[in-house]
C-alpha positions as a Markdown table, in Angstrom:
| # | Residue | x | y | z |
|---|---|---|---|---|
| 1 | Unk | 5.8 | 15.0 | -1.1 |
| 2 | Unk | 2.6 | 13.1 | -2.2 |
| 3 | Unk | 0.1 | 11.9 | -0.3 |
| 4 | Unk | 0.6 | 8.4 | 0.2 |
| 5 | Unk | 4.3 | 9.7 | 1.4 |
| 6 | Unk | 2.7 | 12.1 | 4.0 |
| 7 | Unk | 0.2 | 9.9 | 5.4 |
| 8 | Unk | 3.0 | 7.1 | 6.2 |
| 9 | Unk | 5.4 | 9.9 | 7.7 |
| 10 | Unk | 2.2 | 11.0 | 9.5 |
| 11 | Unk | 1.7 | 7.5 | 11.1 |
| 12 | Unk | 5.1 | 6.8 | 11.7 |
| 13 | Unk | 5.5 | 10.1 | 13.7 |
| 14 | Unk | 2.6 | 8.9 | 15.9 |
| 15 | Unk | 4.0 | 5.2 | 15.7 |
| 16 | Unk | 7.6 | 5.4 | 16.1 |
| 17 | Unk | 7.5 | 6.1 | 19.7 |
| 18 | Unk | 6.0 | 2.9 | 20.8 |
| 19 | Unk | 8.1 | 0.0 | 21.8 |
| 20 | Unk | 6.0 | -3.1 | 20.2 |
| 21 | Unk | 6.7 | -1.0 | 16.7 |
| 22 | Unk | 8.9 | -4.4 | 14.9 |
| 23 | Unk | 10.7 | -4.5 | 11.5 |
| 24 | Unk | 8.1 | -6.7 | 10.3 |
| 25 | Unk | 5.3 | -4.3 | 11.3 |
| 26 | Unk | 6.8 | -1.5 | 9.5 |
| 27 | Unk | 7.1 | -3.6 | 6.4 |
| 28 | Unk | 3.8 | -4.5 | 6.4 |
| 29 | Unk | 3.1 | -0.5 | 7.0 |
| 30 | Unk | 5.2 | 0.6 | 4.2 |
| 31 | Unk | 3.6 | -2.6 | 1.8 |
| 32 | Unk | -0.2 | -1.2 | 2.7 |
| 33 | Unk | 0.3 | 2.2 | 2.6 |
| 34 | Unk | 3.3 | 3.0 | -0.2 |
| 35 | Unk | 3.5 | 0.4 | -2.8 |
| 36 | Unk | -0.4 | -0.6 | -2.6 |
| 37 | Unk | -0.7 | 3.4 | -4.0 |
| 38 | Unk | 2.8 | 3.9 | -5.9 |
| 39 | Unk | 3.4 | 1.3 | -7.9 |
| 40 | Unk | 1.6 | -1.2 | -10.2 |
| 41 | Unk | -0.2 | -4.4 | -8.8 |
| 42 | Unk | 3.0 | -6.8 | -9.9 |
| 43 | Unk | 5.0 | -4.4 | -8.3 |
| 44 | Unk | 2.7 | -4.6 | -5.5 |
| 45 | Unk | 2.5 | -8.4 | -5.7 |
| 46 | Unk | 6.4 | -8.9 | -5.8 |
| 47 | Unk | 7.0 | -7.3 | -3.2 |
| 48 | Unk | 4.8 | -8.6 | -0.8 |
| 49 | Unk | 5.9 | -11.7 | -1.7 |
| 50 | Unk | 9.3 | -11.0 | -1.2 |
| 51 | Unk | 8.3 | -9.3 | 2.7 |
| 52 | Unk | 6.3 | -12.6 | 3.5 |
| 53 | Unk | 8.5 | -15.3 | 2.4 |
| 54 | Unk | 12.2 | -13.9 | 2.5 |
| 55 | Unk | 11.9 | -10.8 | 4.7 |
| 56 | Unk | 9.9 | -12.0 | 7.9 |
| 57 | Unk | 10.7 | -15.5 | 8.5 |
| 58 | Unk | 14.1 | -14.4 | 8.7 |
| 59 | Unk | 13.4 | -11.4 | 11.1 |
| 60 | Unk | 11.5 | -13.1 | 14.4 |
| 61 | Unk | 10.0 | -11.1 | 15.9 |
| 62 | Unk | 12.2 | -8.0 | 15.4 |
């Protein structure tokens, strides 16, 4: 497991319990602290893109 992996299993053992933890929270989790480390800044930029105009406006607030 590398690092970035552990530290966002780390955070979401210590996050995952809590109630106001949305789908669009963990999104922006997994953007900041997976892809911004494990893959190339296009990568990076697509996919952020993609989370902040497909992705959330369609969730709510779930």
């Amino acid at each position: 497991m590398d690092l970035a992996t552990a530290e966002l299993q780390k955070e979401l053992d210590n996050d995952i319990s809590k109630p106001d933890l949305y789908l669009g929270d963990y999104l922006d989790y997994w953007l900041k602290l997976y892809t911004k480390s494990n893959t190339s800044p296009n990568t990076y930029r697509a996919y952020e893109q993609i989370i902040r105009v497909n992705l959330k406006p369609g969730l709510g607030t779930y």
